[in-house]
Amino acid sequence: MARPHRPLPTLSRRRMLALGGVGALGASLAACGDNTGREGSSDQDAAGSSGGRPSIAQWYHQYGEEGTQEAVRRYAADYEAADVTVFWKPGDYDQTTAASLLTDAGPDVFEYGNGPTIDMIRGDQVADLTDLFGDTLDDFTPSLIERMTYDGKIWAVPQVLDMQVLVYRRSMLEGAGIDAPQQIPELVAAARELTRGDVKGLFLGNDGGAGLMGGPMLWAAGLDYLDGEQVGFDSAGAPEALSVLRTLWTDESLLLGQAKDWFDPDALISGRTAMQWTGLWTFPAISDALGDDFGAIPWPSMEGGSPSVPVGAYGSCVSTRAADVQAAKDFVRWLWIDQTDKQLDFATSYGFHVPSRVSLVPEADVLASGPAADAAGYVTEFGHAQTPLLWTPQCATAWSDMMSRVVRDGADPQEELDALVPVVEAELERVTG
Amino acid sequence: MLARLRGRHDVNLWFWVFVGPFFAGLVLFIYVPIGWSVYLSFFEAYNTVTPTEFVGLANYRDMLADPAFRDSLLTFVVFAAFIVPTTFALSLLTALLVARTRVMQAFFRSVFFLPVACSYVVAALIWKMSIFSGMRSGAANALLGLVGLDPVPWLSITDPPWYWLVIVSARLWLQVGFYMILFLAALQRVPTNLYEAAAIDGAEGWQVFRHITWPQLLPASTAVLLLLLINAFQAFDEFYNILAGFGGYPPYARPPLVYLYYTALGSGQNFGDGSAGAVILTVLIAVVALAQTRLLRLGGRD
Amino acid sequence: MLHERRRYAVLRWTLLLLGTVLFLLPFALLLRGALSTEADLTSGTWHWLPPTWEWGNLSAVLDNQTVPLGRALLNSTVIAVSQTVGVLVLSGMAGYGLARIPYRWSGVVFWLITVTLLIPAAVTFVPSFVLVSSLGWISTLRGLIVPGLFQALATFLFRQFFLSFPREIEEAAALDGLSWWGTFWRVVVPNSGGFAAAIGTITFIGSWNAFLWPLVIGRTPESWTVQVALSTYLTAQTSQVSLLFMAALVAILPLLLMFLLLQRWIVQGVERTGISD
């Protein structure tokens, strides 16, 4: 092979680079990063000089509903007292946000699923927002406030209430002569019955519901993750409840391997499944595609339990590392407490969500009829907080690993649950001790 | 010779002018982090990197007692047991095929080498969304459909663990070309008179390979094995991009780095345990690599 | 004998052609995905070619606000170019110093450098993250570039290369009164172009395709590299698969072109690393 001989670029520049590199290295050790990720983002009108107004970086996870991003940017632009820059963050939002709170590159205001984690609160990473509510506190859905309260203080403002339900294709159930299932055995039978060829009876996510359905199965058996500050799944009925998901799995009634997972209505709309567990937010897309050929029911119950729907809310939090904590809190109050018309718009114009303020629910016309009204009605009757506050990320990981082993590998639920108890107890000890 | 032309003082100064910038950076970005990591591993450190609570060896005990950590080591062993011999065999085979082909040799070399330009992220995308998509329209399922079989959700099921097929085949596609080049280089250095002598002796195909080619390839083979092993240890990209989803990462096929990533940098922010795990891994890898280089030396070439 | 040979040839060609199909298929699928409509891609039927050619995906990706691909391409380019230049300068100088300057502790320094080769950089990502975040470099280009400038392997290879560099030239330069510095830049560097190009190309590819470090450090969309941007949408809640394919295509095109043009040097670089000796 010939050796190409090409002189490299001129010396002087390279020499400067080499020597400059040494100096820069030394200088940078003393310096601290000045790029905090808070410069104006490329897609906003250049705000120019802020005229002494504080700058606020606000983070959202990537909502799948069309138009959400534009909406939150509009809200931010309407705020007069500060320059708010919206950061739209796809991917593993919970993980990256938690990690960013440690650094100066983190957000000032950010949303987090069901409010901040117990470790964020105990680590002083989020500000106490109790005083923002004033006399509006009674107007917020109590279960949401309760979920974001620790130590008598409220740590986040619930933005909108999200819920998940079981959606089914009316025509497919009628065609098979099946009623919407109300008990778990009926659900298992229906899923089996509706599975024909490439069409499956039920879609609970690409992992067969391992990541999603643990809670609803516990509630179906009248249990929960935690009972106050105690383990709540350590009793009779829990193993049986979890093994239902394994039964669905081995029956091969579950749809798997979809390009778009449970949070997208694609599988149901395309007719690859007769029933799908998904969020209320998908309803506009479903009714566009199917008209009124769908219905919504809560997750069915077992002996000793009741039907259930998981209810959660992204809560707006303020980082204690914010450049100006007070300005950040003022913005949160303005957007998520004062601006009720924006809250209503956010809840109902981009996929369906239930407003977190009780007084706004009647104003949400889209939730007034049809399956959306049914679903919204389940919140008060069958709603459960998705996970309790003391259920730490470590508990959640250990739980979902356990679920995956039970559902996908056929591990023995009793043994798995027994092994999980000390893990959860150790975590409870850590955060309450 | 050159040293005599310059003063001793000069030598010290010039050595550090040349080596200093690089060495300073290496100390700062390799030695300091490792030192810090060792320090952190003796503390309880949730959501902070300047901890105060000394816990002695508790983190190490936790990690070694943690079934998930031990599982990740086992995952690595299984993965290495798959990928190292397979890549080795396929790279050697393609190198031999390409080396023996006079017509269009450059073309074939390019074909096998091209995927090296592709990143693991892009490969993961093609494998997850196109080849091994769980839907009827995935390439693998379309192939099964031809012979009348049902579509398989490759990444959803654990029994049989088809996800290994997805992960291993992606890595093979990306790696084989690189190691093929190494073997090709080694093949070119085999003296031709050896082949001529073998031809006179009437040796054919397999015999030539066994008695002439293979012994000449030994040093290259040892190097390739070491590289393959170290690369397998660093596996992260394709595992993360193929298996991670919006809901996190499944409890299987978690190699050590994926486990550490979620422990230390995920929402758990557990730097104490994460650092202890990193120290354990570093020691393991260093031991394996040292043992390997010893073997390499025994191979007779440096 | 002849039969034997012919059978070998048939077998060899069969394997080669099969391999060619298998190795090129993923590229074909990437291209197909990038030019398909979303509906065709997520439908349940297999097509060899897109039923409807969707040329709009390209502009859709480039204009798309949620996939900041332009910025990511710029970041990747800046990072890869800076790291390539930086590694060549730093490791080239260090390799030369270690190979030629008879300093008393040179052996110790060399040992301290090579011992880090045994520790894969990826394993130190936790402590490195800690260090970089203490410096306040999270989500900055500095944090993405600087830690990758110190490649022990490149220094090791440069040292090997300079050890085999003909001494006579350098000695002539020394007699002309050139210092170490002058000798290196005026005599040695101009004669090391081929080797530097090989090391540079390999560094560039590694840098462009790096994923774990940019993922750990790049925590804001402004600091994403191409690989992180792609990965983010691959694991995101909702994304358009067709746009993802198009973005991936755009991301690997520059490298594929570079590969086809510079393949000879890259191959040479891989061979020259000397590991197969």
XYZ file of C-alpha atoms in Angstrom, chain A residues 115-421:
307
model
C -44.371 15.620 42.169
C -40.731 15.397 43.267
C -39.295 12.142 44.590
C -38.863 11.695 48.302
C -35.084 11.873 47.812
C -35.364 15.238 46.070
C -37.401 16.560 48.981
C -35.096 15.142 51.628
C -32.034 16.287 49.703
C -33.306 19.904 49.671
C -33.325 19.902 45.890
C -36.838 21.323 45.552
C -38.450 24.368 47.123
C -41.453 24.309 49.443
C -44.426 25.664 47.457
C -47.089 25.605 50.195
C -47.461 29.372 50.346
C -48.271 29.639 46.630
C -51.717 28.119 47.009
C -53.352 30.639 49.319
C -57.105 30.190 49.376
C -57.156 28.086 46.176
C -55.872 25.024 48.007
C -59.360 23.572 48.571
C -60.070 23.828 44.856
C -57.376 21.277 43.917
C -58.245 17.601 43.739
C -57.365 16.449 47.273
C -55.737 13.150 46.293
C -53.280 14.996 44.048
C -52.325 17.493 46.744
C -51.944 14.678 49.229
C -49.556 12.844 46.901
C -47.324 15.930 46.660
C -47.350 16.684 50.385
C -44.589 15.592 52.739
C -43.879 16.729 56.241
C -46.921 19.033 56.130
C -45.552 20.994 53.174
C -46.628 20.900 49.522
C -43.723 20.408 47.100
C -45.353 20.778 43.689
C -48.397 22.223 41.976
C -50.395 19.575 40.087
C -50.685 20.633 36.433
C -53.347 18.324 35.043
C -54.686 15.000 36.159
C -53.701 12.084 33.945
C -55.375 8.748 34.068
C -55.177 5.372 32.392
C -58.143 3.217 31.437
C -58.996 0.086 29.528
C -60.281 1.010 26.069
C -62.089 -1.519 23.902
C -63.485 -1.708 20.385
C -67.258 -1.997 20.748
C -67.752 -3.653 17.376
C -65.149 -6.332 18.052
C -66.664 -7.255 21.421
C -70.189 -7.240 20.027
C -69.094 -9.346 17.077
C -67.833 -11.974 19.504
C -70.888 -11.604 21.738
C -68.883 -10.411 24.722
C -69.808 -7.750 27.273
C -67.233 -5.306 28.583
C -65.481 -7.275 31.365
C -66.061 -6.207 34.974
C -64.279 -9.020 36.781
C -60.752 -10.240 36.151
C -61.842 -13.778 35.135
C -64.158 -12.200 32.528
C -61.264 -10.130 31.233
C -59.019 -13.183 30.888
C -61.774 -15.076 29.077
C -62.561 -12.132 26.803
C -58.907 -11.644 25.882
C -58.646 -15.312 25.008
C -61.882 -15.229 22.986
C -60.942 -12.123 21.026
C -57.520 -13.449 20.000
C -57.745 -14.596 16.394
C -54.819 -14.929 14.044
C -52.826 -11.745 13.961
C -55.425 -9.917 16.082
C -54.838 -10.168 19.821
C -57.369 -9.673 22.583
C -55.481 -7.261 24.811
C -52.547 -4.847 24.632
C -50.917 -3.866 27.927
C -47.635 -2.572 26.498
C -44.724 -4.284 24.797
C -43.663 -5.867 28.075
C -47.026 -7.572 28.558
C -48.049 -5.171 31.320
C -45.057 -5.974 33.532
C -44.164 -2.321 33.867
C -47.652 -0.922 34.071
C -50.194 -3.305 35.539
C -48.632 -4.229 38.887
C -50.519 -1.482 40.712
C -53.909 -2.132 39.103
C -53.552 -5.854 39.897
C -52.809 -5.098 43.565
C -55.815 -2.762 43.753
C -57.972 -5.380 42.051
C -57.121 -7.648 44.993
C -57.818 -4.892 47.536
C -54.113 -4.306 48.279
C -51.599 -1.557 47.521
C -47.863 -0.906 47.253
C -47.698 0.566 50.722
C -50.050 0.792 53.623
C -49.026 4.051 55.274
C -45.388 3.464 56.175
C -45.672 -0.316 55.891
C -45.339 -2.740 53.011
C -48.813 -3.161 51.504
C -48.417 -6.154 49.194
C -47.238 -8.657 51.770
C -50.465 -10.586 52.225
C -52.678 -13.261 50.774
C -54.110 -12.437 47.368
C -51.061 -10.603 46.025
C -49.386 -13.608 44.354
C -52.711 -14.687 42.822
C -53.289 -11.170 41.505
C -49.885 -10.992 39.830
C -50.198 -14.456 38.342
C -53.238 -13.238 36.356
C -50.846 -11.282 34.151
C -48.754 -14.405 33.699
C -51.891 -16.276 32.641
C -52.664 -13.648 30.003
C -49.055 -13.966 28.842
C -49.058 -17.759 28.528
C -52.492 -17.679 26.874
C -50.810 -15.598 24.182
C -53.780 -13.204 24.278
C -51.439 -10.229 24.661
C -50.252 -8.100 21.783
C -46.482 -7.500 21.894
C -43.690 -5.982 19.843
C -45.479 -2.881 18.575
C -43.587 -0.019 16.988
C -45.663 2.311 19.159
C -46.163 1.319 22.764
C -49.210 1.512 25.047
C -49.244 5.320 25.259
C -50.097 5.509 21.558
C -53.515 4.356 20.271
C -52.019 2.945 17.056
C -52.527 -0.735 17.949
C -56.200 -0.271 18.840
C -57.016 1.981 15.879
C -55.344 -0.345 13.379
C -57.371 -3.269 14.730
C -54.377 -5.324 15.875
C -55.945 -5.540 19.332
C -59.516 -5.546 20.595
C -58.738 -4.003 23.996
C -55.896 -1.708 25.007
C -54.720 -0.177 28.244
C -53.882 3.447 27.493
C -54.223 7.017 28.691
C -57.164 9.380 28.510
C -54.897 11.640 26.437
C -55.308 9.344 23.391
C -59.100 9.780 23.190
C -59.159 12.579 20.597
C -57.022 10.479 18.240
C -59.151 7.390 18.852
C -62.457 9.149 18.197
C -61.030 10.776 15.054
C -60.210 7.322 13.736
C -63.043 5.193 15.125
C -65.928 7.601 15.727
C -67.889 6.098 18.573
C -66.694 2.543 18.075
C -64.924 2.469 21.431
C -65.660 2.439 25.127
C -63.664 2.934 28.299
C -63.806 0.873 31.486
C -61.749 0.754 34.678
C -59.395 -2.161 35.307
C -61.644 -5.024 36.501
C -61.635 -6.342 40.064
C -61.024 -9.654 41.811
C -62.484 -11.134 44.985
C -62.033 -8.638 47.824
C -60.994 -5.740 45.632
C -62.632 -3.140 43.456
C -62.229 -1.756 39.934
C -59.467 0.800 39.640
C -57.854 3.474 37.500
C -54.389 4.864 38.197
C -54.408 8.621 38.589
C -51.363 10.809 38.477
C -50.345 14.338 37.759
C -47.213 15.951 36.588
C -46.427 18.450 39.322
C -44.654 21.719 38.659
C -41.606 21.973 40.960
C -38.995 24.642 41.674
C -35.319 23.694 41.960
C -33.511 25.100 44.978
C -30.528 25.671 42.665
C -32.600 28.062 40.568
C -30.831 31.334 39.841
C -33.726 33.171 41.476
C -35.947 30.872 43.503
C -38.522 33.537 44.283
C -38.917 34.486 40.613
C -39.347 30.812 39.747
C -42.012 30.383 42.437
C -43.841 33.497 41.215
C -43.947 32.044 37.722
C -45.323 28.714 38.960
C -48.019 30.528 40.893
C -48.935 32.630 37.882
C -49.147 29.712 35.431
C -50.496 26.802 37.480
C -52.631 28.659 40.029
C -53.735 32.059 38.672
C -54.118 31.402 34.934
C -57.162 29.136 34.964
C -57.915 29.636 31.261
C -54.430 28.389 30.371
C -54.862 25.403 32.691
C -58.132 24.534 30.953
C -56.547 24.910 27.519
C -53.606 22.720 28.565
C -55.898 20.030 29.932
C -58.308 19.733 27.046
C -56.893 21.075 23.780
C -53.976 18.646 23.272
C -55.219 15.192 24.058
C -57.624 14.839 26.977
C -56.646 15.320 30.598
C -58.744 16.182 33.608
C -58.066 19.666 35.026
C -56.501 19.419 38.461
C -58.839 22.146 39.788
C -62.248 20.821 40.786
C -63.962 24.044 39.685
C -62.573 23.678 36.144
C -63.830 20.150 35.509
C -67.396 21.210 34.573
C -65.911 23.741 32.130
C -64.052 21.020 30.240
C -66.617 20.459 27.474
C -64.683 17.627 25.875
C -65.096 15.583 29.023
C -68.855 16.120 29.120
C -69.982 13.143 27.046
C -69.074 9.762 25.614
C -66.213 7.533 26.761
C -64.175 10.571 27.897
C -66.926 11.480 30.348
C -67.068 7.865 31.554
C -63.321 7.841 32.113
C -63.264 11.177 33.920
C -66.060 9.882 36.104
C -63.937 6.918 37.218
C -61.395 9.244 38.825
C -63.356 9.996 41.956
C -64.918 6.559 42.189
C -62.001 4.252 41.381
C -58.904 6.491 41.335
C -55.674 5.418 43.000
C -52.458 7.430 43.159
C -50.132 5.775 40.660
C -47.517 5.171 43.351
C -47.237 6.473 46.907
C -44.695 9.175 47.764
C -42.594 6.898 49.961
C -42.271 4.449 47.084
C -38.705 5.511 46.155
C -37.102 5.095 42.729
C -35.207 2.103 44.128
C -38.490 0.488 45.197
C -39.990 1.192 41.793
C -37.029 -0.384 40.000
C -37.009 -3.455 42.225
C -40.773 -3.793 41.746
C -40.717 -3.539 37.967
C -37.824 -6.012 37.789
C -39.855 -8.396 39.903
C -42.920 -7.896 37.689
C -40.905 -8.624 34.584
C -39.644 -11.873 36.070
C -43.126 -12.940 37.127
C -44.882 -12.031 33.885
C -42.248 -12.817 31.271
C -40.160 -15.551 32.880
C -42.896 -17.248 34.891
C -41.084 -16.797 38.214
C -43.040 -17.751 41.329
C -44.897 -14.628 42.517
C -44.888 -15.673 46.180
C -41.110 -16.111 46.285
C -40.521 -12.918 44.323
C -42.782 -10.857 46.594
C -41.154 -12.346 49.688
C -37.748 -11.345 48.350
C -38.978 -7.828 47.673
C -40.269 -7.141 51.196
